[in-house]
PDB file of C-alpha atoms in Angstrom:
ATOM      1  CA  MET A  20      -0.004   0.106  -0.154  1.00 68.00           C
ATOM      2  CA  LYS A  21       3.078   2.469   0.619  1.00 70.00           C
ATOM      3  CA  GLN A  22       4.187   1.042  -2.344  1.00 73.00           C
ATOM      4  CA  ARG A  23       1.435   1.999  -4.698  1.00 72.00           C
ATOM      5  CA  ILE A  24       0.465   5.889  -2.230  1.00 74.00           C
ATOM      6  CA  VAL A  25       4.379   6.683  -3.642  1.00 63.00           C
ATOM      7  CA  GLY A  26       3.718   5.757  -7.171  1.00 66.00           C
ATOM      8  CA  ILE A  27       1.216   8.194  -7.341  1.00 71.00           C
ATOM      9  CA  ILE A  28       3.191  10.756  -5.253  1.00 73.00           C
ATOM     10  CA  VAL A  29       6.073  10.456  -7.701  1.00 61.00           C
ATOM     11  CA  LEU A  30       3.146  10.630 -10.709  1.00 61.00           C
ATOM     12  CA  VAL A  31       1.673  13.665  -9.800  1.00 62.00           C
ATOM     13  CA  LEU A  32       5.196  15.462  -8.998  1.00 60.00           C
ATOM     14  CA  ILE A  33       6.430  13.761 -12.487  1.00 62.00           C
ATOM     15  CA  THR A  34       3.392  15.479 -13.439  1.00 60.00           C
ATOM     16  CA  CYS A  35       3.052  18.734 -12.699  1.00 60.00           C
ATOM     17  CA  GLY A  36       6.632  19.875 -13.356  1.00 57.00           C
ATOM     18  CA  ARG A  37       6.969  18.445 -16.623  1.00 54.00           C
ATOM     19  CA  GLY A  38       6.312  22.180 -17.752  1.00 53.00           C
ATOM     20  CA  THR A  39       9.371  24.775 -17.574  1.00 57.00           C
ATOM     21  CA  MET A  40       6.158  27.719 -16.555  1.00 55.00           C
ATOM     22  CA  SER A  41       5.150  28.061 -12.714  1.00 58.00           C
ATOM     23  CA  VAL A  42       2.032  28.170 -11.946  1.00 59.00           C
ATOM     24  CA  GLY A  43       1.528  31.579 -12.373  1.00 62.00           C
ATOM     25  CA  ALA A  44       3.221  32.376 -15.212  1.00 65.00           C
ATOM     26  CA  GLN A  45       2.056  34.107 -17.946  1.00 71.00           C
ATOM     27  CA  THR A  46       1.785  32.268 -21.002  1.00 70.00           C
ATOM     28  CA  PRO A  47       3.829  33.399 -24.054  1.00 71.00           C
ATOM     29  CA  ALA A  48       1.711  34.695 -26.650  1.00 69.00           C
ATOM     30  CA  PRO A  49       1.768  32.953 -29.800  1.00 66.00           C
ATOM     31  CA  ARG A  50       4.347  33.749 -32.554  1.00 71.00           C
ATOM     32  CA  GLY A  51       4.333  32.578 -36.679  1.00 69.00           C
ATOM     33  CA  GLU A  52       1.859  32.520 -39.015  1.00 66.00           C
ATOM     34  CA  LEU A  53      -0.917  29.582 -39.642  1.00 57.00           C
ATOM     35  CA  HIS A  54      -0.726  27.862 -42.918  1.00 62.00           C
ATOM     36  CA  VAL A  55      -3.969  25.000 -43.756  1.00 59.00           C
ATOM     37  CA  VAL A  56      -2.224  22.664 -44.876  1.00 64.00           C
ATOM     38  CA  ASP A  57      -5.756  20.605 -46.133  1.00 66.00           C
ATOM     39  CA  THR A  58      -6.318  21.470 -49.904  1.00 70.00           C
ATOM     40  CA  SER A  59      -9.763  19.637 -49.944  1.00 71.00           C
ATOM     41  CA  PRO A  60     -11.610  20.489 -53.277  1.00 65.00           C
ATOM     42  CA  VAL A  61     -14.410  20.973 -50.650  1.00 68.00           C
ATOM     43  CA  ASN A  62     -13.478  23.411 -47.978  1.00 67.00           C
ATOM     44  CA  TRP A  63     -15.428  26.299 -49.162  1.00 65.00           C
ATOM     45  CA  GLN A  64     -18.382  23.748 -48.506  1.00 69.00           C
ATOM     46  CA  TYR A  65     -17.823  24.356 -45.165  1.00 69.00           C
ATOM     47  CA  ILE A  66     -17.157  27.512 -44.612  1.00 67.00           C
ATOM     48  CA  VAL A  67     -20.618  28.407 -47.196  1.00 70.00           C
ATOM     49  CA  LEU A  68     -23.228  25.837 -46.115  1.00 71.00           C
ATOM     50  CA  ASN A  69     -22.229  27.717 -42.234  1.00 70.00           C
ATOM     51  CA  VAL A  70     -21.942  32.277 -43.886  1.00 74.00           C
ATOM     52  CA  PHE A  71     -24.415  31.509 -45.629  1.00 82.00           C
ATOM     53  CA  GLU A  72     -29.124  30.476 -46.296  1.00 88.00           C
ATOM     54  CA  HIS A  73     -30.964  29.617 -48.796  1.00 92.00           C
ATOM     55  CA  LEU A  74     -34.008  29.738 -50.582  1.00 96.00           C
ATOM     56  CA  VAL A  75     -34.557  26.377 -50.015  1.00 95.00           C
ATOM     57  CA  GLU A  76     -32.808  23.638 -48.836  1.00 93.00           C
ATOM     58  CA  PHE A  77     -32.814  19.213 -48.731  1.00 91.00           C
ATOM     59  CA  SER A  78     -34.164  17.302 -45.749  1.00 91.00           C
ATOM     60  CA  LYS A  79     -31.853  14.371 -44.709  1.00 91.00           C
ATOM     61  CA  GLU A  80     -34.107  12.655 -46.334  1.00 93.00           C
ATOM     62  CA  GLY A  81     -34.186  14.591 -49.594  1.00 89.00           C
ATOM     63  CA  THR A  82     -37.820  16.423 -50.112  1.00 93.00           C
ATOM     64  CA  LEU A  83     -37.385  20.072 -50.145  1.00 94.00           C
ATOM     65  CA  ILE A  84     -37.405  22.109 -47.445  1.00 95.00           C
ATOM     66  CA  PRO A  85     -38.548  25.894 -46.870  1.00 96.00           C
ATOM     67  CA  VAL A  86     -35.548  28.318 -45.720  1.00 95.00           C
ATOM     68  CA  LEU A  87     -35.643  31.954 -46.708  1.00 97.00           C
ATOM     69  CA  ALA A  88     -38.394  30.573 -48.997  1.00 97.00           C
ATOM     70  CA  THR A  89     -41.753  30.084 -46.801  1.00 97.00           C
ATOM     71  CA  SER A  90     -43.552  28.503 -49.854  1.00 97.00           C
ATOM     72  CA  TRP A  91     -43.022  27.396 -53.497  1.00 97.00           C
ATOM     73  CA  ARG A  92     -45.710  27.017 -57.109  1.00 97.00           C
ATOM     74  CA  TRP A  93     -45.688  25.901 -60.487  1.00 97.00           C
ATOM     75  CA  LEU A  94     -47.815  28.927 -62.499  1.00 98.00           C
ATOM     76  CA  ASP A  95     -46.885  27.150 -65.431  1.00 97.00           C
ATOM     77  CA  ASP A  96     -43.859  24.366 -66.680  1.00 95.00           C
ATOM     78  CA  ARG A  97     -41.372  28.214 -67.012  1.00 97.00           C
ATOM     79  CA  THR A  98     -42.176  30.339 -63.834  1.00 97.00           C
ATOM     80  CA  LEU A  99     -41.424  29.033 -60.355  1.00 97.00           C
ATOM     81  CA  GLU A 100     -42.960  32.225 -57.857  1.00 98.00           C
ATOM     82  CA  MET A 101     -41.921  32.208 -54.800  1.00 98.00           C
ATOM     83  CA  THR A 102     -42.708  33.838 -51.493  1.00 98.00           C
ATOM     84  CA  LEU A 103     -40.269  35.164 -48.790  1.00 98.00           C
ATOM     85  CA  ARG A 104     -39.636  33.950 -45.655  1.00 97.00           C
ATOM     86  CA  GLN A 105     -40.836  38.623 -43.862  1.00 97.00           C
ATOM     87  CA  GLY A 106     -38.611  39.645 -40.544  1.00 96.00           C
ATOM     88  CA  VAL A 107     -35.077  38.377 -41.610  1.00 95.00           C
ATOM     89  CA  THR A 108     -32.245  40.316 -41.253  1.00 94.00           C
ATOM     90  CA  PHE A 109     -28.317  40.010 -41.723  1.00 90.00           C
ATOM     91  CA  HIS A 110     -25.964  39.678 -39.027  1.00 87.00           C
ATOM     92  CA  ASN A 111     -25.187  43.223 -40.636  1.00 89.00           C
ATOM     93  CA  GLY A 112     -29.178  44.533 -40.003  1.00 92.00           C
ATOM     94  CA  GLU A 113     -30.132  44.751 -43.722  1.00 93.00           C
ATOM     95  CA  VAL A 114     -33.154  43.573 -44.539  1.00 95.00           C
ATOM     96  CA  PHE A 115     -34.155  40.216 -46.303  1.00 96.00           C
ATOM     97  CA  ASP A 116     -36.423  41.140 -50.024  1.00 97.00           C
ATOM     98  CA  ALA A 117     -36.127  40.261 -53.414  1.00 98.00           C
ATOM     99  CA  ASP A 118     -34.244  43.606 -54.272  1.00 97.00           C
ATOM    100  CA  ILE A 119     -31.569  41.563 -52.788  1.00 95.00           C
ATOM    101  CA  VAL A 120     -33.035  37.832 -53.786  1.00 96.00           C
ATOM    102  CA  LYS A 121     -32.992  39.305 -57.752  1.00 96.00           C
ATOM    103  CA  LEU A 122     -28.802  40.518 -56.070  1.00 93.00           C
ATOM    104  CA  ASN A 123     -27.797  37.604 -55.528  1.00 89.00           C
ATOM    105  CA  TRP A 124     -29.649  36.180 -58.380  1.00 91.00           C
ATOM    106  CA  GLU A 125     -27.833  38.360 -61.086  1.00 89.00           C
ATOM    107  CA  GLU A 126     -24.348  37.698 -59.456  1.00 84.00           C
ATOM    108  CA  ASN A 127     -24.817  33.941 -59.690  1.00 79.00           C
ATOM    109  CA  THR A 128     -26.025  34.087 -63.548  1.00 82.00           C
ATOM    110  CA  ARG A 129     -23.479  36.585 -64.361  1.00 79.00           C
ATOM    111  CA  LEU A 130     -20.828  34.529 -63.165  1.00 72.00           C
ATOM    112  CA  GLU A 131     -21.403  31.007 -64.332  1.00 66.00           C
ATOM    113  CA  GLN A 132     -19.762  28.927 -61.288  1.00 61.00           C
ATOM    114  CA  PRO A 133     -17.553  26.425 -61.751  1.00 57.00           C
ATOM    115  CA  HIS A 134     -19.865  23.281 -60.525  1.00 55.00           C
ATOM    116  CA  ARG A 135     -17.386  20.591 -59.512  1.00 55.00           C
ATOM    117  CA  PRO A 136     -20.284  17.778 -61.346  1.00 53.00           C
ATOM    118  CA  GLY A 137     -20.165  20.365 -64.360  1.00 52.00           C
ATOM    119  CA  PRO A 138     -21.937  23.574 -65.651  1.00 58.00           C
ATOM    120  CA  TYR A 139     -25.408  21.726 -65.757  1.00 60.00           C
ATOM    121  CA  TRP A 140     -25.974  23.039 -62.372  1.00 70.00           C
ATOM    122  CA  ASN A 141     -26.006  26.515 -63.577  1.00 79.00           C
ATOM    123  CA  PHE A 142     -29.008  28.130 -65.200  1.00 85.00           C
ATOM    124  CA  LYS A 143     -29.800  27.944 -68.685  1.00 87.00           C
ATOM    125  CA  PRO A 144     -29.275  31.470 -69.970  1.00 88.00           C
ATOM    126  CA  GLY A 145     -32.410  33.453 -70.680  1.00 92.00           C
ATOM    127  CA  SER A 146     -33.060  32.124 -67.562  1.00 93.00           C
ATOM    128  CA  ARG A 147     -34.391  35.580 -65.508  1.00 95.00           C
ATOM    129  CA  LEU A 148     -36.091  36.244 -62.248  1.00 97.00           C
ATOM    130  CA  GLU A 149     -38.442  39.225 -61.656  1.00 98.00           C
ATOM    131  CA  ILE A 150     -39.262  40.762 -58.741  1.00 98.00           C
ATOM    132  CA  VAL A 151     -44.104  41.130 -58.121  1.00 98.00           C
ATOM    133  CA  ASP A 152     -43.439  42.214 -54.690  1.00 98.00           C
ATOM    134  CA  PRO A 153     -40.721  42.800 -51.774  1.00 97.00           C
ATOM    135  CA  HIS A 154     -41.858  39.203 -51.307  1.00 98.00           C
ATOM    136  CA  THR A 155     -42.152  37.526 -53.938  1.00 98.00           C
ATOM    137  CA  VAL A 156     -39.874  36.781 -56.881  1.00 98.00           C
ATOM    138  CA  ARG A 157     -40.474  34.464 -59.877  1.00 98.00           C
ATOM    139  CA  PHE A 158     -37.826  32.905 -62.172  1.00 97.00           C
ATOM    140  CA  VAL A 159     -38.881  32.642 -65.458  1.00 97.00           C
ATOM    141  CA  PHE A 160     -37.826  29.646 -67.313  1.00 95.00           C
ATOM    142  CA  PRO A 161     -36.618  29.419 -71.483  1.00 95.00           C
ATOM    143  CA  GLU A 162     -37.503  26.360 -71.070  1.00 95.00           C
ATOM    144  CA  PRO A 163     -39.087  23.800 -69.412  1.00 95.00           C
ATOM    145  CA  ASP A 164     -36.532  23.449 -65.662  1.00 90.00           C
ATOM    146  CA  GLY A 165     -37.443  20.970 -64.235  1.00 89.00           C
ATOM    147  CA  GLY A 166     -33.947  20.250 -62.285  1.00 89.00           C
ATOM    148  CA  ALA A 167     -34.534  24.363 -61.425  1.00 91.00           C
ATOM    149  CA  MET A 168     -35.716  23.819 -58.062  1.00 93.00           C
ATOM    150  CA  ALA A 169     -31.996  21.491 -57.111  1.00 88.00           C
ATOM    151  CA  ARG A 170     -30.136  24.902 -58.882  1.00 88.00           C
ATOM    152  CA  LEU A 171     -31.708  26.646 -56.310  1.00 91.00           C
ATOM    153  CA  VAL A 172     -30.474  24.779 -53.381  1.00 89.00           C
ATOM    154  CA  LEU A 173     -27.091  26.388 -54.591  1.00 83.00           C
ATOM    155  CA  MET A 174     -28.520  29.494 -54.783  1.00 86.00           C
ATOM    156  CA  HIS A 175     -25.780  30.869 -51.717  1.00 85.00           C
ATOM    157  CA  ILE A 176     -27.362  34.496 -50.499  1.00 91.00           C
ATOM    158  CA  GLY A 177     -25.697  37.751 -49.038  1.00 88.00           C
ATOM    159  CA  ASN A 178     -25.809  40.801 -49.073  1.00 89.00           C
ATOM    160  CA  ARG A 179     -25.336  43.874 -50.181  1.00 89.00           C
ATOM    161  CA  GLN A 180     -22.254  44.034 -47.513  1.00 88.00           C
ATOM    162  CA  PHE A 181     -20.875  41.233 -48.405  1.00 82.00           C
ATOM    163  CA  LEU A 182     -21.096  41.224 -52.238  1.00 81.00           C
ATOM    164  CA  ARG A 183     -19.027  44.798 -51.774  1.00 82.00           C
ATOM    165  CA  GLU A 184     -16.494  43.929 -49.404  1.00 81.00           C
ATOM    166  CA  PHE A 185     -15.747  39.886 -50.859  1.00 75.00           C
ATOM    167  CA  GLY A 186     -16.085  39.868 -54.783  1.00 72.00           C
ATOM    168  CA  TRP A 187     -19.102  36.921 -55.228  1.00 66.00           C
ATOM    169  CA  GLY A 188     -19.206  33.036 -56.786  1.00 57.00           C
ATOM    170  CA  GLU A 189     -16.524  30.778 -55.353  1.00 55.00           C
ATOM    171  CA  LYS A 190     -13.834  32.579 -58.509  1.00 55.00           C
ATOM    172  CA  SER A 191     -13.574  35.539 -55.253  1.00 54.00           C
ATOM    173  CA  TRP A 192     -13.310  33.329 -52.351  1.00 52.00           C
TER     174      TRP A 192
END
């Protein structure tokens, strides 16, 4: 029993004495640079999914769920109308409305993002967005587009400050 107690005391003394700092000493400030070495081509997704919101998203089961849009309906086979969530503000206090959706739409379609799976994730040329009122937008496609909702899941919604300070789209980040 004595050996066990002595062993525990020795272990505690060794553990406490391992560092070069004494109790109450100041921790030195970090020096140098941080280098990110993970070169995975999907790193941007972790940032995007934690910074931006979307009009709609897919649930774990694969069904569409409303996020910044509260509802949507197809008026015909080329026209999709969405009702936007009211009372949403960005972190900087800017109000979310149809104008900001249009800005995001225009930047998204202008850039034609280089999606890794292919350019078919971009909206077809001639697609446009019309503002019906401050909380309703209408997407008009040049031909029937069965993938429109999936493409809208990929459209990031940011505010004007972000666009001004950082540019738009993964090409800029």
